[in-house]
Short mmCIF file of N, CA and C in Angstrom, two decimals:
data_model
loop_
_atom_site.label_atom_id
_atom_site.label_comp_id
_atom_site.label_asym_id
_atom_site.label_seq_id
_atom_site.Cartn_x
_atom_site.Cartn_y
_atom_site.Cartn_z
N UNK A 1 49.27 19.34 -43.33
CA UNK A 1 48.07 19.30 -42.51
C UNK A 1 48.27 18.28 -41.39
N UNK A 2 48.16 18.67 -40.12
CA UNK A 2 48.34 17.74 -39.02
C UNK A 2 47.25 16.67 -39.03
N UNK A 3 47.61 15.49 -38.56
CA UNK A 3 46.65 14.40 -38.44
C UNK A 3 46.75 13.80 -37.05
N UNK A 4 45.65 13.19 -36.60
CA UNK A 4 45.68 12.49 -35.32
C UNK A 4 45.86 11.01 -35.58
N UNK A 5 46.47 10.34 -34.61
CA UNK A 5 46.62 8.90 -34.70
C UNK A 5 45.60 8.27 -33.75
N UNK A 6 45.72 7.00 -33.54
CA UNK A 6 44.79 6.32 -32.64
C UNK A 6 44.75 7.01 -31.29
N UNK A 7 43.57 7.05 -30.72
CA UNK A 7 43.37 7.68 -29.42
C UNK A 7 43.36 6.62 -28.32
N UNK A 8 43.51 7.10 -27.10
CA UNK A 8 43.36 6.27 -25.92
C UNK A 8 42.24 6.85 -25.08
N UNK A 9 41.43 5.98 -24.49
CA UNK A 9 40.34 6.40 -23.63
C UNK A 9 40.76 6.20 -22.18
N UNK A 10 40.36 7.15 -21.32
CA UNK A 10 40.64 7.02 -19.90
C UNK A 10 39.56 7.74 -19.12
N UNK A 11 39.48 7.42 -17.84
CA UNK A 11 38.52 8.08 -16.95
C UNK A 11 39.32 8.88 -15.93
N UNK A 12 38.81 10.05 -15.61
CA UNK A 12 39.43 10.89 -14.59
C UNK A 12 38.34 11.34 -13.64
N UNK A 13 38.62 11.26 -12.36
CA UNK A 13 37.63 11.60 -11.36
C UNK A 13 37.94 12.95 -10.72
N UNK A 14 36.92 13.80 -10.64
CA UNK A 14 37.01 15.08 -9.96
C UNK A 14 35.85 15.15 -8.98
N UNK A 15 36.17 15.37 -7.72
CA UNK A 15 35.15 15.45 -6.67
C UNK A 15 34.20 14.26 -6.70
N UNK A 16 34.75 13.08 -6.94
CA UNK A 16 33.96 11.85 -6.91
C UNK A 16 33.17 11.55 -8.17
N UNK A 17 33.25 12.42 -9.15
CA UNK A 17 32.54 12.20 -10.41
C UNK A 17 33.55 11.80 -11.48
N UNK A 18 33.36 10.63 -12.04
CA UNK A 18 34.25 10.14 -13.08
C UNK A 18 33.76 10.56 -14.45
N UNK A 19 34.68 11.09 -15.26
CA UNK A 19 34.36 11.53 -16.61
C UNK A 19 35.28 10.81 -17.59
N UNK A 20 34.73 10.40 -18.72
CA UNK A 20 35.52 9.74 -19.76
C UNK A 20 36.17 10.78 -20.67
N UNK A 21 37.43 10.54 -21.00
CA UNK A 21 38.19 11.42 -21.88
C UNK A 21 38.92 10.59 -22.93
N UNK A 22 39.36 11.26 -23.96
CA UNK A 22 40.23 10.67 -24.97
C UNK A 22 41.49 11.52 -25.04
N UNK A 23 42.62 10.86 -25.29
CA UNK A 23 43.87 11.56 -25.53
C UNK A 23 44.42 11.02 -26.84
N UNK A 24 44.88 11.93 -27.70
CA UNK A 24 45.34 11.52 -29.01
C UNK A 24 46.57 12.31 -29.42
N UNK A 25 47.59 11.62 -29.94
CA UNK A 25 48.74 12.32 -30.51
C UNK A 25 48.34 12.98 -31.83
N UNK A 26 48.88 14.16 -32.09
CA UNK A 26 48.66 14.87 -33.35
C UNK A 26 50.01 14.95 -34.05
N UNK A 27 50.04 14.49 -35.30
CA UNK A 27 51.28 14.41 -36.06
C UNK A 27 51.31 15.44 -37.18
N UNK A 28 52.51 15.96 -37.46
CA UNK A 28 52.72 16.84 -38.60
C UNK A 28 52.78 16.00 -39.87
N UNK A 29 52.83 16.66 -41.02
CA UNK A 29 52.90 15.95 -42.30
C UNK A 29 54.09 15.00 -42.38
N UNK A 30 55.19 15.36 -41.69
CA UNK A 30 56.39 14.51 -41.73
C UNK A 30 56.32 13.36 -40.73
N UNK A 31 55.20 13.22 -40.03
CA UNK A 31 55.01 12.13 -39.08
C UNK A 31 55.52 12.43 -37.68
N UNK A 32 56.05 13.62 -37.47
CA UNK A 32 56.58 13.98 -36.16
C UNK A 32 55.45 14.42 -35.23
N UNK A 33 55.51 13.98 -34.00
CA UNK A 33 54.52 14.35 -32.99
C UNK A 33 54.61 15.84 -32.71
N UNK A 34 53.47 16.55 -32.81
CA UNK A 34 53.46 17.99 -32.56
C UNK A 34 52.74 18.37 -31.27
N UNK A 35 51.70 17.61 -30.92
CA UNK A 35 50.97 17.88 -29.69
C UNK A 35 50.13 16.68 -29.31
N UNK A 36 49.61 16.74 -28.09
CA UNK A 36 48.69 15.73 -27.59
C UNK A 36 47.40 16.46 -27.23
N UNK A 37 46.30 16.01 -27.79
CA UNK A 37 45.00 16.62 -27.53
C UNK A 37 44.21 15.74 -26.58
N UNK A 38 43.62 16.37 -25.59
CA UNK A 38 42.75 15.68 -24.63
C UNK A 38 41.38 16.31 -24.75
N UNK A 39 40.38 15.47 -24.89
CA UNK A 39 39.02 15.98 -24.99
C UNK A 39 38.05 15.05 -24.30
N UNK A 40 36.86 15.64 -23.94
CA UNK A 40 35.80 14.83 -23.34
C UNK A 40 35.36 13.79 -24.36
N UNK A 41 35.13 12.60 -23.88
CA UNK A 41 34.61 11.57 -24.77
C UNK A 41 33.18 11.95 -25.13
N UNK A 42 32.75 11.68 -26.36
CA UNK A 42 31.38 12.03 -26.76
C UNK A 42 30.37 11.60 -25.70
N UNK A 43 29.27 12.32 -25.53
CA UNK A 43 28.71 13.23 -26.51
C UNK A 43 29.29 14.65 -26.48
N UNK A 44 29.99 15.08 -25.43
CA UNK A 44 30.47 16.47 -25.37
C UNK A 44 31.55 16.75 -26.41
N UNK A 45 32.54 15.89 -26.50
CA UNK A 45 33.63 16.00 -27.48
C UNK A 45 34.27 17.39 -27.52
N UNK A 46 34.44 18.01 -26.37
CA UNK A 46 35.08 19.32 -26.30
C UNK A 46 36.54 19.15 -25.89
N UNK A 47 37.44 19.84 -26.59
CA UNK A 47 38.86 19.77 -26.27
C UNK A 47 39.08 20.46 -24.93
N UNK A 48 39.77 19.78 -24.02
CA UNK A 48 40.08 20.38 -22.72
C UNK A 48 41.55 20.77 -22.63
N UNK A 49 42.40 20.19 -23.47
CA UNK A 49 43.82 20.54 -23.46
C UNK A 49 44.48 20.16 -24.77
N UNK A 50 45.32 21.05 -25.26
CA UNK A 50 46.24 20.76 -26.36
C UNK A 50 47.63 21.02 -25.79
N UNK A 51 48.38 19.95 -25.61
CA UNK A 51 49.70 20.07 -25.00
C UNK A 51 50.74 19.90 -26.09
N UNK A 52 51.45 20.97 -26.37
CA UNK A 52 52.44 21.00 -27.45
C UNK A 52 53.67 20.18 -27.07
N UNK A 53 54.34 19.65 -28.10
CA UNK A 53 55.59 18.91 -27.92
C UNK A 53 56.69 19.72 -28.61
N UNK A 54 57.73 20.04 -27.86
CA UNK A 54 58.85 20.80 -28.40
C UNK A 54 59.55 19.98 -29.48
N UNK A 55 59.61 20.46 -30.72
CA UNK A 55 60.23 19.69 -31.81
C UNK A 55 61.72 19.46 -31.59
N UNK A 56 62.38 20.28 -30.79
CA UNK A 56 63.81 20.09 -30.51
C UNK A 56 64.07 18.79 -29.75
N UNK A 57 63.06 18.29 -29.03
CA UNK A 57 63.23 17.06 -28.28
C UNK A 57 63.59 15.89 -29.19
N UNK A 58 63.07 15.91 -30.41
CA UNK A 58 63.30 14.81 -31.33
C UNK A 58 64.75 14.76 -31.81
N UNK A 59 65.49 15.83 -31.61
CA UNK A 59 66.89 15.88 -32.02
C UNK A 59 67.83 15.66 -30.85
N UNK A 60 67.31 15.73 -29.61
CA UNK A 60 68.17 15.72 -28.44
C UNK A 60 68.08 14.46 -27.60
N UNK A 61 66.96 13.76 -27.64
CA UNK A 61 66.74 12.68 -26.68
C UNK A 61 66.22 11.42 -27.35
N UNK A 62 66.44 10.29 -26.69
CA UNK A 62 65.74 9.06 -27.04
C UNK A 62 64.36 9.19 -26.39
N UNK A 63 63.32 9.12 -27.18
CA UNK A 63 61.99 9.43 -26.69
C UNK A 63 61.18 8.18 -26.38
N UNK A 64 60.22 8.31 -25.45
CA UNK A 64 59.37 7.18 -25.10
C UNK A 64 58.36 6.88 -26.20
N UNK A 65 57.62 5.80 -26.02
CA UNK A 65 56.59 5.45 -26.99
C UNK A 65 55.39 6.39 -26.86
N UNK A 66 54.48 6.31 -27.80
CA UNK A 66 53.33 7.22 -27.85
C UNK A 66 52.46 7.10 -26.60
N UNK A 67 52.28 5.90 -26.09
CA UNK A 67 51.46 5.74 -24.90
C UNK A 67 52.07 6.51 -23.72
N UNK A 68 53.38 6.46 -23.58
CA UNK A 68 54.03 7.19 -22.49
C UNK A 68 53.86 8.69 -22.66
N UNK A 69 53.97 9.19 -23.90
CA UNK A 69 53.69 10.61 -24.16
C UNK A 69 52.29 10.95 -23.67
N UNK A 70 51.31 10.10 -24.00
CA UNK A 70 49.93 10.35 -23.61
C UNK A 70 49.78 10.34 -22.09
N UNK A 71 50.45 9.43 -21.42
CA UNK A 71 50.37 9.35 -19.97
C UNK A 71 50.98 10.59 -19.30
N UNK A 72 52.07 11.09 -19.85
CA UNK A 72 52.66 12.32 -19.32
C UNK A 72 51.70 13.49 -19.53
N UNK A 73 51.07 13.56 -20.70
CA UNK A 73 50.12 14.64 -20.99
C UNK A 73 48.93 14.60 -20.03
N UNK A 74 48.41 13.41 -19.73
CA UNK A 74 47.29 13.29 -18.80
C UNK A 74 47.70 13.78 -17.41
N UNK A 75 48.88 13.33 -16.95
CA UNK A 75 49.37 13.77 -15.64
C UNK A 75 49.56 15.28 -15.60
N UNK A 76 50.12 15.84 -16.66
CA UNK A 76 50.33 17.28 -16.71
C UNK A 76 49.00 18.03 -16.71
N UNK A 77 48.02 17.55 -17.47
CA UNK A 77 46.71 18.19 -17.50
C UNK A 77 46.08 18.17 -16.11
N UNK A 78 46.25 17.06 -15.39
CA UNK A 78 45.70 16.98 -14.03
C UNK A 78 46.40 17.97 -13.10
N UNK A 79 47.72 18.07 -13.20
CA UNK A 79 48.48 19.02 -12.37
C UNK A 79 48.06 20.45 -12.68
N UNK A 80 47.84 20.75 -13.95
CA UNK A 80 47.45 22.11 -14.36
C UNK A 80 45.99 22.43 -14.03
N UNK A 81 45.22 21.42 -13.61
CA UNK A 81 43.84 21.65 -13.21
C UNK A 81 42.83 21.65 -14.34
N UNK A 82 43.18 21.17 -15.52
CA UNK A 82 42.23 21.24 -16.63
C UNK A 82 41.04 20.30 -16.46
N UNK A 83 41.15 19.30 -15.59
CA UNK A 83 40.02 18.41 -15.35
C UNK A 83 39.12 18.91 -14.22
N UNK A 84 39.59 19.88 -13.48
CA UNK A 84 38.88 20.37 -12.30
C UNK A 84 37.71 21.26 -12.73
N UNK A 85 36.52 20.74 -12.65
CA UNK A 85 35.33 21.45 -13.10
C UNK A 85 35.03 22.69 -12.26
N UNK A 86 35.57 22.74 -11.06
CA UNK A 86 35.29 23.86 -10.16
C UNK A 86 36.19 25.06 -10.42
N UNK A 87 37.29 24.86 -11.12
CA UNK A 87 38.24 25.95 -11.35
C UNK A 87 37.91 26.66 -12.66
N UNK A 88 37.43 27.85 -12.56
CA UNK A 88 37.08 28.59 -13.77
C UNK A 88 38.32 29.02 -14.54
N UNK A 89 39.49 29.00 -13.89
CA UNK A 89 40.71 29.41 -14.56
C UNK A 89 41.43 28.24 -15.22
N UNK A 90 40.91 27.02 -15.07
CA UNK A 90 41.55 25.85 -15.67
C UNK A 90 41.56 25.99 -17.19
N UNK A 91 42.71 25.80 -17.78
CA UNK A 91 42.83 25.91 -19.22
C UNK A 91 43.97 25.04 -19.70
N UNK A 92 43.74 24.35 -20.78
CA UNK A 92 44.78 23.53 -21.37
C UNK A 92 45.48 24.23 -22.51
N UNK A 93 45.34 25.54 -22.61
CA UNK A 93 45.97 26.28 -23.70
C UNK A 93 47.38 26.71 -23.32
N UNK A 94 48.27 26.68 -24.28
CA UNK A 94 49.62 27.18 -24.07
C UNK A 94 50.52 26.27 -23.26
N UNK A 95 50.16 25.01 -23.12
CA UNK A 95 50.99 24.08 -22.36
C UNK A 95 52.02 23.42 -23.26
N UNK A 96 53.22 23.22 -22.72
CA UNK A 96 54.29 22.49 -23.42
C UNK A 96 54.55 21.23 -22.60
N UNK A 97 54.62 20.08 -23.26
CA UNK A 97 54.81 18.81 -22.56
C UNK A 97 56.07 18.86 -21.70
N UNK A 98 55.93 18.49 -20.44
CA UNK A 98 57.00 18.55 -19.45
C UNK A 98 57.42 17.12 -19.08
N UNK A 99 58.60 16.73 -19.56
CA UNK A 99 59.08 15.37 -19.32
C UNK A 99 59.52 15.13 -17.87
N UNK A 100 59.53 16.17 -17.04
CA UNK A 100 59.87 16.00 -15.63
C UNK A 100 58.68 15.44 -14.84
N UNK A 101 57.50 15.42 -15.46
CA UNK A 101 56.29 14.93 -14.80
C UNK A 101 56.21 13.41 -14.96
N UNK A 102 55.92 12.76 -13.84
CA UNK A 102 55.76 11.30 -13.85
C UNK A 102 54.51 10.93 -14.65
N UNK A 103 54.59 9.91 -15.51
CA UNK A 103 53.42 9.49 -16.30
C UNK A 103 52.26 9.06 -15.41
N UNK A 104 51.06 9.37 -15.85
CA UNK A 104 49.83 8.95 -15.18
C UNK A 104 49.78 7.43 -15.21
N UNK A 105 49.32 6.80 -14.13
CA UNK A 105 49.36 5.35 -14.01
C UNK A 105 47.99 4.67 -14.11
N UNK A 106 46.96 5.41 -14.46
CA UNK A 106 45.62 4.82 -14.54
C UNK A 106 45.43 3.95 -15.77
N UNK A 107 44.22 3.44 -15.90
CA UNK A 107 43.88 2.56 -17.02
C UNK A 107 43.73 3.38 -18.30
N UNK A 108 44.40 2.94 -19.34
CA UNK A 108 44.39 3.63 -20.63
C UNK A 108 44.07 2.60 -21.70
N UNK A 109 42.94 2.77 -22.38
CA UNK A 109 42.48 1.81 -23.38
C UNK A 109 42.59 2.36 -24.78
N UNK A 110 43.26 1.65 -25.71
CA UNK A 110 43.29 2.12 -27.10
C UNK A 110 41.89 2.06 -27.71
N UNK A 111 41.56 3.06 -28.52
CA UNK A 111 40.26 3.07 -29.23
C UNK A 111 40.50 3.27 -30.71
#
């Protein structure tokens, strides 16, 4: 059964409106990172993106820390438009974490 670890809180602005979000790593039973979930911070608490992590990466590369994974996921979600409230096609489904994306540099607070 997958479990989530500590989350990080961040704010993202779309069209001048700042919204609070949480990003959390999701781990498999063996402790391996399987995906990063991004959701609106309560009261909405709706998942806006589940970004999968390719398990082959753990056998091929020296990997960054969890915070860096989260920062890459936030940047990728922004590029994909999942925070854009005006885009009806924005979706965080079916995304695979892309290490070619520069990590998001905003404020990230552990919760």
